[in-house]
PDB file of C-alpha atoms in Angstrom:
ATOM      1  CA  MET W   7     168.277 111.784  83.505  1.00 56.00           C
ATOM      2  CA  ASP W   8     164.694 112.102  84.809  1.00 62.00           C
ATOM      3  CA  LEU W   9     163.067 109.007  86.194  1.00 63.00           C
ATOM      4  CA  GLN W  10     159.418 108.582  85.388  1.00 67.00           C
ATOM      5  CA  ILE W  11     157.346 106.344  87.577  1.00 67.00           C
ATOM      6  CA  ALA W  12     154.202 104.850  86.150  1.00 64.00           C
ATOM      7  CA  PRO W  13     151.112 105.457  88.261  1.00 66.00           C
ATOM      8  CA  GLU W  14     149.749 102.511  90.166  1.00 71.00           C
ATOM      9  CA  ILE W  15     146.693 101.118  88.464  1.00 70.00           C
ATOM     10  CA  ARG W  16     144.113  99.192  90.434  1.00 69.00           C
ATOM     11  CA  ILE W  17     141.415  97.168  88.794  1.00 69.00           C
ATOM     12  CA  ILE W  18     138.128  97.088  90.618  1.00 63.00           C
ATOM     13  CA  GLU W  19     135.976  94.178  89.641  1.00 63.00           C
ATOM     14  CA  GLU W  20     132.228  94.483  89.647  1.00 61.00           C
ATOM     15  CA  THR W  21     130.474  91.885  91.707  1.00 60.00           C
ATOM     16  CA  ASP W  22     127.280  90.097  90.938  1.00 56.00           C
ATOM     17  CA  THR W  23     125.534  91.660  93.910  1.00 61.00           C
ATOM     18  CA  GLU W  24     122.585  93.806  93.061  1.00 72.00           C
ATOM     19  CA  LEU W  25     120.921  96.519  95.012  1.00 89.00           C
ATOM     20  CA  GLU W  26     117.947  95.310  96.992  1.00 94.00           C
ATOM     21  CA  PRO W  27     114.657  96.014  95.209  1.00 97.00           C
ATOM     22  CA  LEU W  28     112.623  98.965  96.418  1.00 98.00           C
ATOM     23  CA  TYR W  29     109.078  98.557  97.668  1.00 99.00           C
ATOM     24  CA  ARG W  30     106.273 101.042  98.222  1.00 99.00           C
ATOM     25  CA  VAL W  31     104.697 100.896 101.685  1.00 99.00           C
ATOM     26  CA  ILE W  32     100.934 101.469 101.717  1.00 99.00           C
ATOM     27  CA  ILE W  33      98.735 102.165 104.758  1.00 99.00           C
ATOM     28  CA  HIS W  34      95.124 100.970 104.756  1.00 99.00           C
ATOM     29  CA  ASN W  35      92.308 102.754 106.544  1.00 98.00           C
ATOM     30  CA  ASP W  36      90.158 101.060 109.154  1.00 97.00           C
ATOM     31  CA  ALA W  37      87.268 102.308 111.271  1.00 96.00           C
ATOM     32  CA  ILE W  38      88.828 101.419 114.624  1.00 98.00           C
ATOM     33  CA  THR W  39      92.436 102.632 114.904  1.00 98.00           C
ATOM     34  CA  PRO W  40      92.560 106.174 116.356  1.00 98.00           C
ATOM     35  CA  MET W  41      94.056 108.822 114.086  1.00 98.00           C
ATOM     36  CA  VAL W  42      96.508 109.898 116.806  1.00 98.00           C
ATOM     37  CA  PHE W  43      97.811 106.331 117.061  1.00 99.00           C
ATOM     38  CA  VAL W  44      98.243 106.116 113.280  1.00 99.00           C
ATOM     39  CA  VAL W  45     100.225 109.369 113.222  1.00 99.00           C
ATOM     40  CA  ASP W  46     102.398 108.128 116.081  1.00 99.00           C
ATOM     41  CA  VAL W  47     103.176 104.855 114.243  1.00 99.00           C
ATOM     42  CA  LEU W  48     104.027 106.747 111.058  1.00 99.00           C
ATOM     43  CA  LYS W  49     106.392 109.009 113.009  1.00 99.00           C
ATOM     44  CA  THR W  50     108.093 106.425 115.214  1.00 99.00           C
ATOM     45  CA  ILE W  51     108.299 103.405 112.907  1.00 99.00           C
ATOM     46  CA  PHE W  52     108.393 104.984 109.450  1.00 98.00           C
ATOM     47  CA  TYR W  53     110.236 108.158 110.561  1.00 98.00           C
ATOM     48  CA  LEU W  54     107.826 110.602 108.922  1.00 98.00           C
ATOM     49  CA  SER W  55     107.674 114.189 110.117  1.00 98.00           C
ATOM     50  CA  ASN W  56     104.568 115.177 112.069  1.00 98.00           C
ATOM     51  CA  PRO W  57     103.049 117.144 109.142  1.00 99.00           C
ATOM     52  CA  ARG W  58     103.775 114.318 106.657  1.00 99.00           C
ATOM     53  CA  ALA W  59     102.407 111.656 109.036  1.00 99.00           C
ATOM     54  CA  ALA W  60      99.184 113.645 109.478  1.00 99.00           C
ATOM     55  CA  GLU W  61      98.913 114.094 105.704  1.00 99.00           C
ATOM     56  CA  VAL W  62      99.341 110.348 105.061  1.00 99.00           C
ATOM     57  CA  MET W  63      96.847 109.458 107.805  1.00 98.00           C
ATOM     58  CA  LEU W  64      94.231 111.828 106.358  1.00 98.00           C
ATOM     59  CA  ALA W  65      94.784 110.545 102.814  1.00 98.00           C
ATOM     60  CA  ALA W  66      94.231 106.960 104.012  1.00 98.00           C
ATOM     61  CA  HIS W  67      91.136 108.068 105.929  1.00 97.00           C
ATOM     62  CA  ILE W  68      89.659 109.797 102.881  1.00 98.00           C
ATOM     63  CA  TYR W  69      90.741 107.432 100.079  1.00 98.00           C
ATOM     64  CA  GLY W  70      90.958 104.094 101.891  1.00 98.00           C
ATOM     65  CA  ASN W  71      94.724 103.775 101.559  1.00 98.00           C
ATOM     66  CA  ALA W  72      97.760 105.996 101.095  1.00 99.00           C
ATOM     67  CA  TYR W  73     101.401 105.842 100.051  1.00 99.00           C
ATOM     68  CA  VAL W  74     103.791 106.001 103.018  1.00 99.00           C
ATOM     69  CA  GLN W  75     107.296 105.674 101.535  1.00 98.00           C
ATOM     70  CA  THR W  76     109.558 103.684  99.226  1.00 98.00           C
ATOM     71  CA  ILE W  77     112.318 101.694 100.923  1.00 98.00           C
ATOM     72  CA  PRO W  78     114.325  98.483 100.349  1.00 98.00           C
ATOM     73  CA  LYS W  79     112.257  95.307 100.598  1.00 98.00           C
ATOM     74  CA  SER W  80     113.836  93.987 103.814  1.00 98.00           C
ATOM     75  CA  GLU W  81     113.380  97.339 105.551  1.00 98.00           C
ATOM     76  CA  ALA W  82     109.748  97.531 104.396  1.00 99.00           C
ATOM     77  CA  GLU W  83     109.092  94.046 105.787  1.00 99.00           C
ATOM     78  CA  LYS W  84     110.762  94.959 109.070  1.00 99.00           C
ATOM     79  CA  ARG W  85     108.871  98.225 109.546  1.00 99.00           C
ATOM     80  CA  ILE W  86     105.514  96.765 108.508  1.00 99.00           C
ATOM     81  CA  GLY W  87     106.015  93.871 110.927  1.00 99.00           C
ATOM     82  CA  LYS W  88     106.873  96.266 113.727  1.00 99.00           C
ATOM     83  CA  ALA W  89     103.829  98.439 112.932  1.00 99.00           C
ATOM     84  CA  HIS W  90     101.504  95.417 112.890  1.00 99.00           C
ATOM     85  CA  PHE W  91     102.943  94.176 116.190  1.00 99.00           C
ATOM     86  CA  THR W  92     102.610  97.605 117.818  1.00 99.00           C
ATOM     87  CA  ALA W  93      99.019  98.019 116.634  1.00 99.00           C
ATOM     88  CA  GLY W  94      98.062  94.468 117.574  1.00 98.00           C
ATOM     89  CA  ALA W  95      99.467  94.916 121.078  1.00 99.00           C
ATOM     90  CA  GLN W  96      97.016  97.801 121.507  1.00 98.00           C
ATOM     91  CA  GLY W  97      94.136  95.857 119.966  1.00 98.00           C
ATOM     92  CA  TYR W  98      94.045  97.886 116.737  1.00 99.00           C
ATOM     93  CA  PRO W  99      93.678  96.381 113.246  1.00 98.00           C
ATOM     94  CA  LEU W 100      96.021  98.919 111.602  1.00 98.00           C
ATOM     95  CA  HIS W 101      97.286  97.375 108.369  1.00 99.00           C
ATOM     96  CA  PHE W 102     100.147  98.139 105.985  1.00 99.00           C
ATOM     97  CA  SER W 103     101.081  96.413 102.752  1.00 99.00           C
ATOM     98  CA  MET W 104     103.936  96.689 100.288  1.00 98.00           C
ATOM     99  CA  GLU W 105     104.250  96.510  96.525  1.00 98.00           C
ATOM    100  CA  PRO W 106     107.249  96.530  94.179  1.00 98.00           C
ATOM    101  CA  GLU W 107     108.343  99.955  92.955  1.00 93.00           C
TER     102      GLU W 107
END
């Protein structure tokens, strides 16, 4: 007689937690902040590659603002705050904003 063992079945319940909403980070041009500083902030705080950071900086310079990246809301707030603090500490008015995806 062969014994058959039923496979173990686990029920995974979905929770009510939702993924955090994504936000677009936007950089705004100003006439004071040096381009090199802007590129450095984009690389060190927003983790853009050097070519991408330069591209974003130039787009903001030409068009007045430029898309940086899309990230979760809390991360966008954190990075924008850090960028504003870093720029302010150097006396630059560099400004970022965010908008829902």
